[in-house]
Amino acid sequence: MSKPASPARAVTIHDVAAAAGVSKSTVSLVLQGSTLIRDETAERVREAARKLGYVYNRRAAELRSNSSRTIGVVINDLMNPFFAEVLVGLERKLVDAGYIVFMAHTSEDLRRQEQVLATMREQNIAGIALCPVLGTPQALLKTVKSWGIPLVVMVRPLGTSAYDYAGSDNEGGVALATAHLIARGHRHIAFLGGRRGPVFEQRLAGYKRALADAGIAFDEARVFAADPTREGAHDCTLAMLDSHAEVTAAACYNDLVAFGALSALGERGLRPGKDFAVMGFDNVLAAAHSNPPLSTVDVRPGALGEAAAALLLHRISAPGSAPSRYIATPHLVLRQSA
Amino acid sequence: MSKPASPARAVTIHDVAAAAGVSKSTVSLVLQGSTLIRDETAERVREAARKLGYVYNRRAAELRSNSSRTIGVVINDLMNPFFAEVLVGLERKLVDAGYIVFMAHTSEDLRRQEQVLATMREQNIAGIALCPVLGTPQALLKTVKSWGIPLVVMVRPLGTSAYDYAGSDNEGGVALATAHLIARGHRHIAFLGGRRGPVFEQRLAGYKRALADAGIAFDEARVFAADPTREGAHDCTLAMLDSHAEVTAAACYNDLVAFGALSALGERGLRPGKDFAVMGFDNVLAAAHSNPPLSTVDVRPGALGEAAAALLLHRISAPGSAPSRYIATPHLVLRQSA
DNA sequence: ACATTATTTTGGAACGATCCAATAATGCTT
DNA sequence: AAGCATTATTGGATCGTTCCAAAATAATGT
């Protein structure tokens, strides 16, 4: 009785106009908060809208005005809390700015990345924040540019040309971590975890630099590449412990790797921070309460996400401006593991 | 010279039609993969589209056809890896089904939740997957239903009426964990972490049931509510250790809490699994390589996300069908912490 | 070859908003 | 009270697609 059949036509701006006794243009203006309309009229319109249960159809609006308040965010590894924290910062800033985010997860799969980018393009989004999967061709920058969609690249650099980028000082950060290990008296230090790629090279460079600064010879055999996951790092650490008994400390590719190392050490009855020192990288939330709490280098993941959002928003509002970058300054945070 | 001024009007179905020498209707049909069009013609159209760099305007299409391939996902705490894993499973399944996801993060803020739901409504989405913030009124179910938007609730129940829901057997799971602790000979067992709410009550009930089954008296003083974060749990564990020296084991609200406990134990020089037993809940990825590896109850977070997606997709394709639920069966996974 | 049926193709009217130029109502001067 | 600037309001045209009923073309049977 009371409820009408469900496929009732949606109430539109037209209906509101009729109910309020004005034209649809007036309603449109009111909805946009225009000051052109007399307050009294505007109130009448809003009242009618409320009464009719009108809901704004942003899709229609955006089609006509050829604008968009949605931003695509593509993340490659949400299982890594670092990226989760970046995403949270990014999302918060974007919705505060009145945007809504399309989120896609690539799982380090290039094909999926291409697919989601294409899909997002069809959606006529206002911008893209991309953390490129390993092996993304540099040409992607040009491609997206040719689409006319503002883009900010996060975390992983993508070639040497100029583009908006939010990342951290990887070399400086790992240099800091390694130097700290050296200062604590360690001489046989491993570089642990991570897969070759731009970020890996930067961090490795920091490790090398710190060694060089201390006059310690770099030994290729002490760099242990492995999947930057807890599991990969755990297994790799175990192997390292067996084959390189002389190493007493590790500068890790990131916190995840460090956690894996912590686990492996515990398994061998070694006390991290006492029997073996481990330094992380990122300072994810979890680092403060691992067992033991992790010494690491802080790059403020959440702030990095916010910075990426800011860069993108700026690019959207000023498309012609020169590309800029946010490089997080790393800070040592010393806890118990080193 | 070669490049036209940037605000060049987008190439539309019209332009493609002209280039291919057919009508726009034909192009539309081809784009939808209709079998009505002769192969030869279709190929000609596709070729023209390619050549012109045509990009489908899904927004326009969806406006006309009043359909939608986007789904809103609202998550309350991405910092908790459990939710990140749920999200990944959910997202994967949804994009495989041809959807794209609007992601919003509420940070347990009711106002923000209302805001993002309203925004999503304006976007004319096909469905919503919601993990409600603590304190969400049950009425939200009715509200969303009145909007005509399919909804699946995740993780946290929302009242007693029938609705699509994906969660886990909280009571059974914690009962399992607690029973295991008892089997190991523990008699003074704490229930650690979490904030009062439906999930908390269910898990606490499991704890009580296991105690009762073993003929152990329940003692209210042994339940320690605290923010279900590493930090909250860490502090809470420390306090518990001081005030309740007799307890030798803890059934934790979730893995995050367990990790906090691990950290606190380490700080006190206690060896988890030897000096004090801790059981987690969820079995997030990190549990396999914590220090020590965490004994916990597995509810397969990723699968839970996928199940939520399946429920939602089903509801979308069969709006009238009876509400159904996915309740993950918990399985004990024993590692080193208990 | 012709009627009949099946296959392809098509033009205009939607979808629900915004834009813009034009009109109506109001306020201010003198 | 008329003239003029300001302020409010409005009707179409439009965004890029899909829908639908009808038209054109091809295939079939006799």
XYZ file of C-alpha atoms (C1' of nucleotides) in Angstrom:
736
model
C 0.000 0.000 0.000
C 2.287 2.668 1.270
C 5.259 1.622 -0.811
C 5.114 2.268 -4.534
C 6.408 -0.321 -6.987
C 10.168 -0.300 -6.765
C 11.215 0.680 -10.286
C 9.780 4.119 -9.675
C 11.541 6.614 -11.893
C 14.188 8.472 -9.966
C 13.229 11.949 -8.866
C 15.090 14.487 -10.902
C 15.849 18.114 -10.906
C 12.742 18.507 -12.995
C 10.481 17.128 -10.319
C 12.048 19.343 -7.720
C 11.576 22.336 -9.968
C 7.920 21.546 -10.424
C 7.383 21.055 -6.712
C 9.105 24.291 -5.845
C 7.474 26.212 -8.642
C 10.685 27.244 -10.327
C 12.617 26.200 -13.395
C 15.128 23.365 -13.496
C 17.877 25.896 -14.090
C 17.090 27.499 -10.791
C 17.235 24.163 -9.051
C 20.557 23.426 -10.677
C 21.927 26.730 -9.499
C 20.731 26.111 -5.951
C 22.293 22.670 -5.925
C 25.591 24.180 -6.873
C 25.298 26.640 -4.065
C 25.239 29.585 -6.401
C 24.726 32.987 -4.818
C 22.756 34.069 -7.820
C 19.565 32.705 -6.372
C 17.650 34.589 -3.744
C 17.943 32.932 -0.337
C 14.243 32.581 0.033
C 13.911 30.779 -3.281
C 16.891 28.590 -2.557
C 15.374 27.502 0.713
C 12.123 26.655 -0.998
C 13.996 24.537 -3.516
C 15.994 22.728 -0.872
C 12.842 22.022 1.032
C 11.181 20.555 -2.043
C 14.252 18.435 -2.738
C 14.255 17.134 0.780
C 10.576 16.382 0.696
C 10.799 14.479 -2.571
C 13.864 12.549 -1.494
C 15.835 13.934 -4.379
C 19.337 12.590 -4.844
C 21.865 14.393 -6.935
C 23.055 12.509 -9.970
C 26.702 13.345 -10.101
C 27.234 11.194 -13.128
C 24.875 13.257 -15.224
C 26.356 16.457 -13.904
C 29.880 15.401 -14.682
C 28.940 14.292 -18.152
C 27.544 17.666 -19.014
C 30.140 19.761 -17.301
C 32.931 17.487 -18.395
C 34.440 17.549 -14.954
C 35.244 14.880 -12.444
C 35.704 14.531 -8.727
C 37.115 11.071 -8.734
C 40.717 10.036 -8.570
C 42.205 6.683 -9.379
C 44.658 5.189 -6.972
C 46.593 2.152 -8.018
C 48.556 0.305 -5.403
C 50.716 -2.715 -6.003
C 50.930 -4.358 -2.616
C 48.434 -3.651 0.105
C 49.664 -6.609 2.103
C 52.667 -4.481 2.901
C 51.552 -2.170 5.709
C 53.746 0.542 4.276
C 51.481 0.861 1.287
C 48.393 0.564 3.418
C 49.607 3.536 5.417
C 50.409 5.491 2.286
C 46.959 4.729 0.956
C 45.256 5.861 4.116
C 47.063 9.189 4.082
C 46.305 9.664 0.424
C 42.662 8.778 0.740
C 42.120 11.004 3.718
C 43.543 14.011 1.969
C 41.616 13.335 -1.208
C 38.238 12.958 0.403
C 38.895 16.036 2.476
C 39.402 17.846 -0.807
C 36.044 16.603 -2.024
C 37.220 13.746 -4.171
C 36.307 10.106 -4.115
C 38.790 7.407 -4.919
C 38.782 4.521 -7.292
C 41.123 2.001 -5.750
C 42.777 -0.784 -7.661
C 45.291 -3.336 -6.540
C 47.793 -4.741 -8.981
C 49.620 -7.410 -6.987
C 52.759 -6.562 -8.947
C 51.095 -7.721 -12.115
C 51.861 -5.572 -15.130
C 48.910 -6.823 -17.119
C 46.518 -6.007 -14.353
C 48.038 -2.569 -14.035
C 47.434 -1.869 -17.691
C 43.931 -3.149 -17.397
C 42.986 -0.997 -14.427
C 44.537 2.089 -15.979
C 42.493 1.553 -19.108
C 39.354 1.083 -17.072
C 40.030 4.225 -15.116
C 40.520 6.149 -18.302
C 37.049 5.209 -19.461
C 35.705 6.577 -16.212
C 36.942 10.026 -17.051
C 38.774 10.472 -13.780
C 40.407 13.692 -12.664
C 43.787 12.193 -11.866
C 45.796 9.110 -11.076
C 48.083 8.289 -8.188
C 50.169 5.360 -9.218
C 52.606 3.157 -7.444
C 53.965 1.366 -10.490
C 54.568 -2.357 -10.461
C 58.118 -3.543 -10.924
C 59.005 -3.517 -14.590
C 56.630 -0.751 -15.608
C 57.963 0.783 -18.821
C 58.962 4.428 -18.569
C 56.804 5.054 -21.582
C 53.805 4.822 -19.294
C 54.482 8.395 -18.271
C 54.075 9.599 -21.823
C 51.077 7.394 -22.379
C 49.168 8.752 -19.424
C 50.200 12.264 -20.333
C 48.822 11.737 -23.815
C 45.545 10.746 -22.224
C 45.467 14.160 -20.642
C 45.150 12.740 -17.157
C 47.196 14.263 -14.332
C 49.466 11.687 -12.749
C 51.546 11.412 -9.639
C 53.969 8.548 -9.233
C 54.522 7.208 -5.761
C 57.361 5.412 -4.039
C 58.995 3.926 -7.106
C 60.667 6.270 -9.564
C 59.876 5.775 -13.212
C 62.722 6.943 -15.378
C 64.690 10.123 -15.311
C 62.428 12.656 -16.949
C 60.563 15.234 -14.906
C 57.234 14.214 -13.444
C 55.331 14.594 -10.213
C 56.707 12.160 -7.729
C 56.374 11.380 -4.051
C 58.979 9.121 -2.547
C 61.698 9.036 0.008
C 65.423 9.515 0.160
C 66.240 5.850 -0.075
C 69.962 6.204 -0.363
C 70.243 8.667 2.478
C 67.969 6.597 4.660
C 69.812 3.334 4.320
C 73.114 5.177 4.689
C 71.839 6.451 8.005
C 70.817 2.984 9.107
C 74.066 1.389 8.027
C 76.152 4.125 9.625
C 74.358 3.507 12.862
C 75.198 -0.169 12.679
C 78.814 0.723 12.074
C 78.822 3.132 14.974
C 77.643 0.308 17.172
C 80.792 -1.528 16.249
C 79.546 -3.882 13.578
C 81.929 -4.606 10.736
C 80.289 -7.483 8.936
C 76.975 -6.101 7.860
C 74.555 -7.627 5.413
C 72.130 -5.844 3.133
C 69.045 -7.950 3.381
C 66.017 -8.477 1.192
C 64.335 -6.719 -1.680
C 64.214 -7.327 -5.385
C 66.390 -5.529 -7.918
C 64.733 -2.415 -9.213
C 65.155 1.334 -8.890
C 64.331 1.459 -5.184
C 66.588 -1.465 -4.451
C 69.495 0.178 -6.206
C 69.010 3.409 -4.308
C 68.922 1.675 -0.967
C 71.857 -0.508 -1.814
C 73.767 2.620 -2.799
C 73.118 4.037 0.654
C 74.494 0.873 2.196
C 77.598 1.065 0.032
C 78.121 4.707 0.773
C 78.005 4.194 4.512
C 80.496 1.347 4.238
C 82.791 3.413 2.085
C 82.579 6.364 4.462
C 83.739 4.070 7.221
C 86.473 2.550 5.133
C 84.858 -0.870 5.074
C 85.170 -2.825 1.869
C 81.943 -3.647 0.099
C 81.404 -7.335 -0.467
C 78.835 -8.365 -3.037
C 78.373 -11.643 -1.183
C 76.819 -9.753 1.696
C 73.856 -8.525 -0.275
C 71.000 -10.958 -0.071
C 68.187 -10.201 -2.447
C 64.896 -11.866 -1.621
C 61.210 -11.198 -1.898
C 60.515 -8.213 0.311
C 58.030 -10.152 2.396
C 58.257 -11.558 5.874
C 58.498 -15.029 4.501
C 61.126 -14.300 1.901
C 63.200 -12.457 4.454
C 62.760 -15.145 7.059
C 64.049 -17.870 4.765
C 66.816 -15.702 3.450
C 67.962 -14.784 6.929
C 68.129 -18.407 7.944
C 70.268 -19.181 4.919
C 72.497 -16.230 5.618
C 72.991 -17.234 9.223
C 74.166 -20.633 8.047
C 76.464 -19.522 5.311
C 77.824 -16.278 6.730
C 78.430 -16.811 10.413
C 80.641 -13.745 10.550
C 77.889 -11.208 9.889
C 76.498 -9.645 13.032
C 74.093 -7.089 11.658
C 71.767 -6.402 8.775
C 70.505 -3.279 7.111
C 67.155 -4.389 5.773
C 65.460 -3.390 2.568
C 62.357 -2.448 4.532
C 60.493 -3.122 7.750
C 58.766 -6.170 6.371
C 62.114 -7.743 5.674
C 63.288 -6.749 9.128
C 60.286 -8.474 10.685
C 61.116 -11.612 8.798
C 64.664 -11.378 10.061
C 63.460 -10.912 13.637
C 61.443 -14.056 13.296
C 64.345 -16.043 11.883
C 66.675 -14.842 14.611
C 64.220 -15.856 17.274
C 63.954 -19.254 15.685
C 67.707 -19.652 16.050
C 67.653 -18.503 19.618
C 69.396 -15.248 18.746
C 68.306 -12.096 20.529
C 67.840 -9.249 18.051
C 69.659 -6.197 19.313
C 71.983 -8.240 21.452
C 73.273 -11.153 19.430
C 72.486 -9.683 16.072
C 71.471 -6.183 15.061
C 68.742 -5.402 12.563
C 67.702 -2.105 11.099
C 64.475 -1.680 9.167
C 63.319 0.949 6.707
C 59.970 2.801 6.500
C 58.880 2.839 10.119
C 55.481 1.309 9.668
C 53.201 1.357 12.680
C 54.042 -2.233 13.493
C 57.682 -1.397 14.015
C 56.987 0.248 17.346
C 55.674 -2.952 18.885
C 57.427 -5.827 17.243
C 59.426 -8.213 19.387
C 61.711 -6.543 20.037
C 60.664 -3.086 18.869
C 62.379 -2.332 15.618
C 65.080 0.240 15.089
C 64.424 1.666 11.683
C 64.448 4.743 9.544
C 61.293 6.747 9.489
C 60.002 8.095 6.193
C 56.489 8.789 7.480
C 54.406 6.671 5.139
C 51.160 8.462 5.903
C 52.682 11.847 5.199
C 54.047 10.476 1.981
C 50.532 9.576 0.898
C 49.298 13.015 1.836
C 52.111 14.604 -0.103
C 51.220 12.555 -3.144
C 47.643 13.766 -2.835
C 48.820 17.353 -2.550
C 50.998 17.030 -5.640
C 48.142 15.565 -7.620
C 45.649 18.173 -6.501
C 48.096 20.862 -7.423
C 48.659 19.381 -10.859
C 44.898 19.233 -11.384
C 44.380 22.851 -10.472
C 47.473 24.030 -12.332
C 48.021 21.631 -15.222
C 50.729 23.704 -16.766
C 52.978 24.091 -13.758
C 56.404 22.510 -13.582
C 56.601 18.960 -12.214
C 57.624 18.778 -8.609
C 58.582 16.115 -6.154
C 58.295 15.254 -2.521
C 61.226 13.353 -1.125
C 60.719 12.328 2.476
C 63.691 13.074 4.674
C 64.618 9.942 6.577
C 65.078 9.994 10.332
C 66.660 7.355 12.441
C 64.405 5.925 15.108
C 66.251 3.771 17.535
C 64.442 1.104 19.486
C 65.646 -2.298 20.603
C 66.695 -4.243 17.545
C 69.901 -2.332 16.898
C 52.374 21.663 -35.711
C 51.597 18.029 -35.382
C 49.813 18.358 -32.083
C 46.472 20.106 -32.058
C 45.563 22.487 -29.278
C 44.914 20.442 -26.168
C 41.245 21.190 -25.485
C 40.395 19.262 -28.645
C 36.901 17.892 -28.324
C 37.011 14.255 -27.341
C 36.403 11.814 -30.132
C 33.004 10.288 -29.794
C 30.967 7.489 -31.156
C 29.789 9.953 -33.766
C 33.257 10.520 -35.144
C 33.888 6.815 -35.271
C 30.623 6.308 -37.105
C 31.526 8.904 -39.683
C 34.972 7.430 -40.192
C 33.617 3.943 -40.612
C 30.724 5.022 -42.770
C 28.017 3.681 -40.497
C 25.550 5.123 -38.032
C 26.297 5.832 -34.388
C 23.858 3.107 -33.427
C 25.951 0.585 -35.259
C 29.063 1.751 -33.491
C 27.304 1.497 -30.165
C 26.255 -2.030 -30.931
C 29.768 -3.010 -31.931
C 31.175 -1.508 -28.741
C 28.828 -3.637 -26.725
C 29.956 -6.692 -28.599
C 26.531 -7.297 -30.036
C 26.218 -10.194 -32.453
C 23.656 -8.257 -34.421
C 26.330 -6.560 -36.462
C 27.987 -8.329 -39.328
C 31.587 -9.266 -38.485
C 32.974 -7.391 -41.416
C 31.246 -4.189 -40.404
C 32.243 -4.614 -36.787
C 35.865 -4.961 -37.748
C 35.685 -1.818 -39.832
C 34.226 0.051 -36.893
C 36.855 -1.208 -34.481
C 39.553 -0.230 -36.912
C 38.156 3.284 -37.190
C 37.912 3.559 -33.416
C 41.490 2.475 -33.026
C 42.695 4.854 -35.664
C 40.906 7.818 -34.130
C 42.033 6.990 -30.621
C 38.476 6.684 -29.468
C 37.908 6.108 -25.768
C 34.666 4.807 -24.456
C 32.808 7.148 -22.164
C 31.418 4.832 -19.561
C 29.857 7.664 -17.667
C 27.636 8.621 -20.542
C 26.775 5.025 -21.196
C 25.816 4.389 -17.628
C 23.728 7.506 -17.484
C 21.685 6.411 -20.438
C 21.396 2.777 -19.561
C 20.955 3.503 -15.901
C 23.406 0.810 -14.986
C 26.637 0.813 -13.073
C 29.779 -1.233 -12.843
C 31.174 0.372 -9.761
C 30.945 -0.830 -6.214
C 31.609 1.105 -3.073
C 33.756 -0.460 -0.405
C 33.944 1.171 2.967
C 36.565 -0.030 5.378
C 37.066 1.235 8.866
C 40.651 0.347 9.650
C 43.140 -0.373 6.937
C 45.985 -0.122 9.402
C 44.854 -3.489 10.654
C 46.295 -6.017 8.201
C 43.203 -8.141 8.666
C 41.108 -5.558 6.880
C 43.772 -4.997 4.284
C 43.638 -8.674 3.477
C 39.873 -8.661 3.346
C 39.991 -5.679 1.031
C 42.464 -7.315 -1.301
C 40.315 -10.427 -1.629
C 37.230 -8.355 -2.179
C 38.808 -6.088 -4.733
C 40.308 -8.937 -6.686
C 37.004 -10.716 -7.000
C 35.160 -7.543 -7.939
C 37.504 -6.477 -10.690
C 37.520 -9.994 -12.030
C 33.763 -9.655 -12.303
C 34.192 -6.471 -14.306
C 33.573 -3.976 -11.557
C 35.665 -1.132 -10.327
C 35.758 -0.122 -6.706
C 35.255 3.115 -4.898
C 37.226 2.768 -1.705
C 36.641 4.838 1.367
C 38.240 4.668 4.770
C 36.322 5.682 7.846
C 38.884 5.456 10.648
C 36.059 4.384 12.969
C 34.422 7.754 12.506
C 30.662 7.596 12.235
C 30.368 11.014 10.646
C 32.822 10.138 7.971
C 30.979 6.902 7.320
C 27.734 8.754 6.757
C 29.480 11.199 4.526
C 31.091 8.604 2.290
C 27.879 6.621 2.029
C 26.050 9.718 0.897
C 28.736 10.484 -1.636
C 28.610 6.975 -2.974
C 24.883 7.192 -3.336
C 25.239 10.204 -5.605
C 27.573 8.178 -7.767
C 24.842 5.732 -8.584
C 26.878 2.708 -7.586
C 25.780 -0.867 -8.106
C 26.380 -1.986 -4.546
C 28.097 -1.386 -1.252
C 30.353 -3.566 0.837
C 30.473 -2.109 4.286
C 32.453 -2.834 7.354
C 30.498 -0.652 9.758
C 32.254 1.511 12.297
C 31.604 0.785 15.953
C 28.346 2.339 16.991
C 26.689 2.256 13.601
C 22.925 2.317 14.160
C 21.049 -0.751 12.956
C 18.776 1.571 11.088
C 21.499 1.981 8.523
C 20.392 -1.318 7.025
C 16.936 0.053 6.345
C 18.313 3.326 5.117
C 20.540 1.761 2.521
C 17.780 -0.603 1.524
C 15.489 2.356 0.987
C 18.100 3.788 -1.323
C 17.707 0.678 -3.424
C 21.387 -0.132 -3.223
C 22.466 -3.732 -2.622
C 24.519 -4.020 0.530
C 26.738 -6.594 2.134
C 27.922 -6.129 5.686
C 31.345 -7.431 6.568
C 32.986 -8.606 9.746
C 30.792 -6.749 12.206
C 27.164 -7.783 12.531
C 24.581 -5.053 12.481
C 21.534 -6.068 14.392
C 19.505 -9.214 14.270
C 17.420 -8.860 11.154
C 18.273 -10.768 8.008
C 20.792 -9.226 5.675
C 23.736 -10.296 3.577
C 26.690 -10.744 5.835
C 30.216 -12.082 5.639
C 31.970 -12.710 8.897
C 33.455 -15.429 10.975
C 32.434 -17.704 13.786
C 33.881 -15.556 16.512
C 32.562 -17.502 19.434
C 33.616 -20.849 18.028
C 37.016 -19.534 17.107
C 37.922 -18.106 20.455
C 36.499 -21.192 22.154
C 38.923 -23.225 20.071
C 41.822 -21.024 21.047
C 40.937 -20.992 24.712
C 40.375 -24.747 24.793
C 43.804 -25.222 23.349
C 45.302 -23.084 26.077
C 43.472 -25.173 28.662
C 44.659 -28.386 27.050
C 48.172 -27.120 27.456
C 47.582 -26.980 31.139
C 46.859 -23.319 31.655
C 44.286 -22.469 34.297
C 44.646 -18.732 34.682
C 43.857 -17.394 31.264
C 43.180 -13.802 30.327
C 40.986 -12.512 27.545
C 42.994 -9.689 26.120
C 42.189 -6.612 24.096
C 39.334 -5.335 21.991
C 36.590 -2.826 22.569
C 33.067 -3.726 23.629
C 30.854 -4.260 20.648
C 29.120 -7.150 18.903
C 32.314 -8.843 17.807
C 33.846 -8.447 21.237
C 30.861 -10.040 22.901
C 30.930 -12.995 20.537
C 34.586 -13.641 21.109
C 34.270 -13.203 24.827
C 31.423 -15.697 24.765
C 33.741 -18.225 23.146
C 36.256 -17.661 25.901
C 33.621 -18.164 28.565
C 32.267 -21.259 26.911
C 35.669 -22.914 26.773
C 36.261 -22.115 30.419
C 32.882 -23.475 31.366
C 33.430 -26.630 29.346
C 36.584 -27.214 31.339
C 34.952 -26.415 34.624
C 36.997 -23.314 35.185
C 35.253 -20.391 36.827
C 34.978 -17.244 34.774
C 36.513 -14.211 36.399
C 35.527 -10.809 35.077
C 38.808 -9.405 36.337
C 40.622 -11.472 33.731
C 39.100 -9.720 30.764
C 41.180 -6.776 29.710
C 39.513 -4.554 27.185
C 41.840 -2.241 25.297
C 42.162 -0.662 21.900
C 42.662 -3.518 19.482
C 45.955 -2.141 18.285
C 49.505 -3.235 18.929
C 50.062 -0.285 21.163
C 46.893 -0.669 23.183
C 47.574 -4.346 23.659
C 51.194 -3.771 24.542
C 50.365 -1.353 27.319
C 47.494 -3.453 28.519
C 49.640 -6.569 28.658
C 52.269 -4.795 30.698
C 49.639 -3.691 33.176
C 48.187 -7.165 33.335
C 51.556 -8.735 33.966
C 52.032 -6.420 36.905
C 48.636 -6.803 38.465
C 47.850 -10.434 37.681
C 51.037 -12.407 38.130
C 49.059 -15.624 38.266
C 47.899 -15.575 34.655
C 50.045 -17.647 32.348
C 48.190 -17.391 29.076
C 46.026 -15.068 27.045
C 43.378 -15.593 24.418
C 43.641 -12.427 22.368
C 40.897 -10.464 20.703
C 42.809 -10.617 17.430
C 46.273 -11.009 15.965
C 47.083 -7.346 16.338
C 46.475 -7.605 20.047
C 48.555 -10.759 20.150
C 51.439 -8.966 18.478
C 51.253 -6.254 21.069
C 51.321 -8.899 23.773
C 54.339 -10.583 22.178
C 56.139 -7.277 22.259
C 55.267 -6.633 25.893
C 56.347 -10.121 26.915
C 59.653 -9.673 25.187
C 60.127 -6.410 26.988
C 59.717 -8.227 30.295
C 62.115 -10.937 29.269
C 59.326 -13.483 29.033
C 59.471 -16.020 26.231
C 56.095 -16.318 24.496
C 55.163 -19.961 24.211
C 57.412 -20.943 27.069
C 56.887 -18.531 29.916
C 53.550 -17.282 28.766
C 51.200 -18.534 26.092
C 49.401 -16.305 23.628
C 46.775 -17.163 21.075
C 45.754 -14.760 18.341
C 42.672 -14.564 16.165
C 42.387 -13.988 12.382
C 45.629 -15.467 11.126
C 46.861 -12.505 9.194
C 49.873 -13.032 6.980
C 52.164 -11.522 9.592
C 51.278 -14.200 12.110
C 53.373 -16.780 10.304
C 56.570 -14.825 10.855
C 56.245 -12.904 14.046
C 58.728 -13.508 16.828
C 57.866 -16.118 17.757
C 55.428 -17.254 15.067
C 51.926 -16.819 16.377
C 49.539 -19.597 17.261
C 46.163 -18.333 16.231
C 42.841 -19.222 14.747
C 42.558 -18.931 11.038
C 39.470 -17.358 9.518
C 41.049 -16.770 6.119
C 40.676 -13.021 5.762
C 41.193 -13.008 2.010
C 38.545 -15.642 1.474
C 36.231 -13.627 3.660
C 36.641 -10.673 1.328
C 35.972 -12.858 -1.663
C 32.893 -14.264 -0.025
C 31.617 -10.776 0.642
C 32.128 -9.956 -3.025
C 30.271 -13.083 -4.049
C 27.351 -12.268 -1.779
C 27.143 -8.768 -3.155
C 27.356 -9.864 -6.768
C 24.647 -12.374 -6.127
C 22.415 -9.796 -4.536
C 22.956 -7.517 -7.523
C 22.009 -10.159 -10.025
C 19.133 -11.480 -7.939
C 17.815 -8.560 -5.900
C 14.832 -10.462 -4.657
C 16.593 -13.503 -3.281
C 16.703 -14.260 0.411
C 19.574 -12.740 2.400
C 22.415 -15.117 3.022
C 25.551 -15.181 5.079
C 29.067 -16.466 4.957
C 30.471 -17.445 8.311
C 34.094 -18.503 8.121
C 34.811 -21.690 9.970
C 37.734 -21.119 12.306
C 40.709 -23.458 12.323
C 43.404 -23.650 14.897
C 46.863 -23.042 13.561
C 49.522 -23.876 16.050
C 52.903 -22.259 15.846
C 55.260 -21.232 18.622
C 53.429 -18.792 20.838
C 51.152 -21.320 22.509
C 10.629 -13.625 -59.828
C 7.939 -12.740 -55.811
C 6.424 -13.033 -51.351
C 8.167 -14.099 -46.878
C 11.381 -14.408 -43.281
C 15.704 -13.469 -41.228
C 19.475 -10.536 -40.773
C 21.663 -5.753 -40.431
C 21.399 -1.119 -39.952
C 19.509 3.282 -38.669
C 17.468 7.842 -37.003
C 15.573 10.167 -33.401
C 14.249 10.369 -28.556
C 15.819 9.606 -24.186
C 19.138 9.644 -19.524
C 19.744 13.935 -15.807
C 22.284 17.271 -15.261
C 24.909 22.154 -16.835
C 25.731 26.118 -19.843
C 24.583 30.282 -21.953
C 22.224 33.963 -23.743
C 18.065 36.141 -22.970
C 14.225 37.686 -20.177
C 11.797 39.113 -15.901
C 11.822 41.238 -11.550
C 13.705 44.415 -8.449
C 16.345 48.413 -6.690
C 18.217 52.964 -7.217
C 18.443 57.755 -9.157
C 16.808 61.781 -10.374
C 7.329 57.922 -12.642
C 10.481 56.930 -16.012
C 15.061 55.295 -16.990
C 18.797 52.418 -15.907
C 21.596 49.336 -13.671
C 21.419 45.099 -10.816
C 19.782 41.020 -9.350
C 17.008 36.637 -10.193
C 15.173 33.502 -13.139
C 14.454 30.790 -17.285
C 14.147 28.012 -21.699
C 16.435 25.599 -24.956
C 20.688 23.310 -26.585
C 24.054 20.102 -25.155
C 27.312 16.326 -22.983
C 28.130 10.983 -25.175
C 25.947 7.268 -24.873
C 21.805 3.542 -25.241
C 17.096 2.289 -26.429
C 13.493 1.367 -29.535
C 10.696 0.911 -33.342
C 11.146 1.044 -38.030
C 13.698 0.695 -42.469
C 16.964 -1.407 -45.485
C 19.231 -5.364 -47.048
C 20.080 -10.251 -47.646
C 18.522 -14.983 -47.633
C 15.042 -18.473 -48.344
C 11.243 -21.128 -50.223
C 8.069 -22.029 -53.922
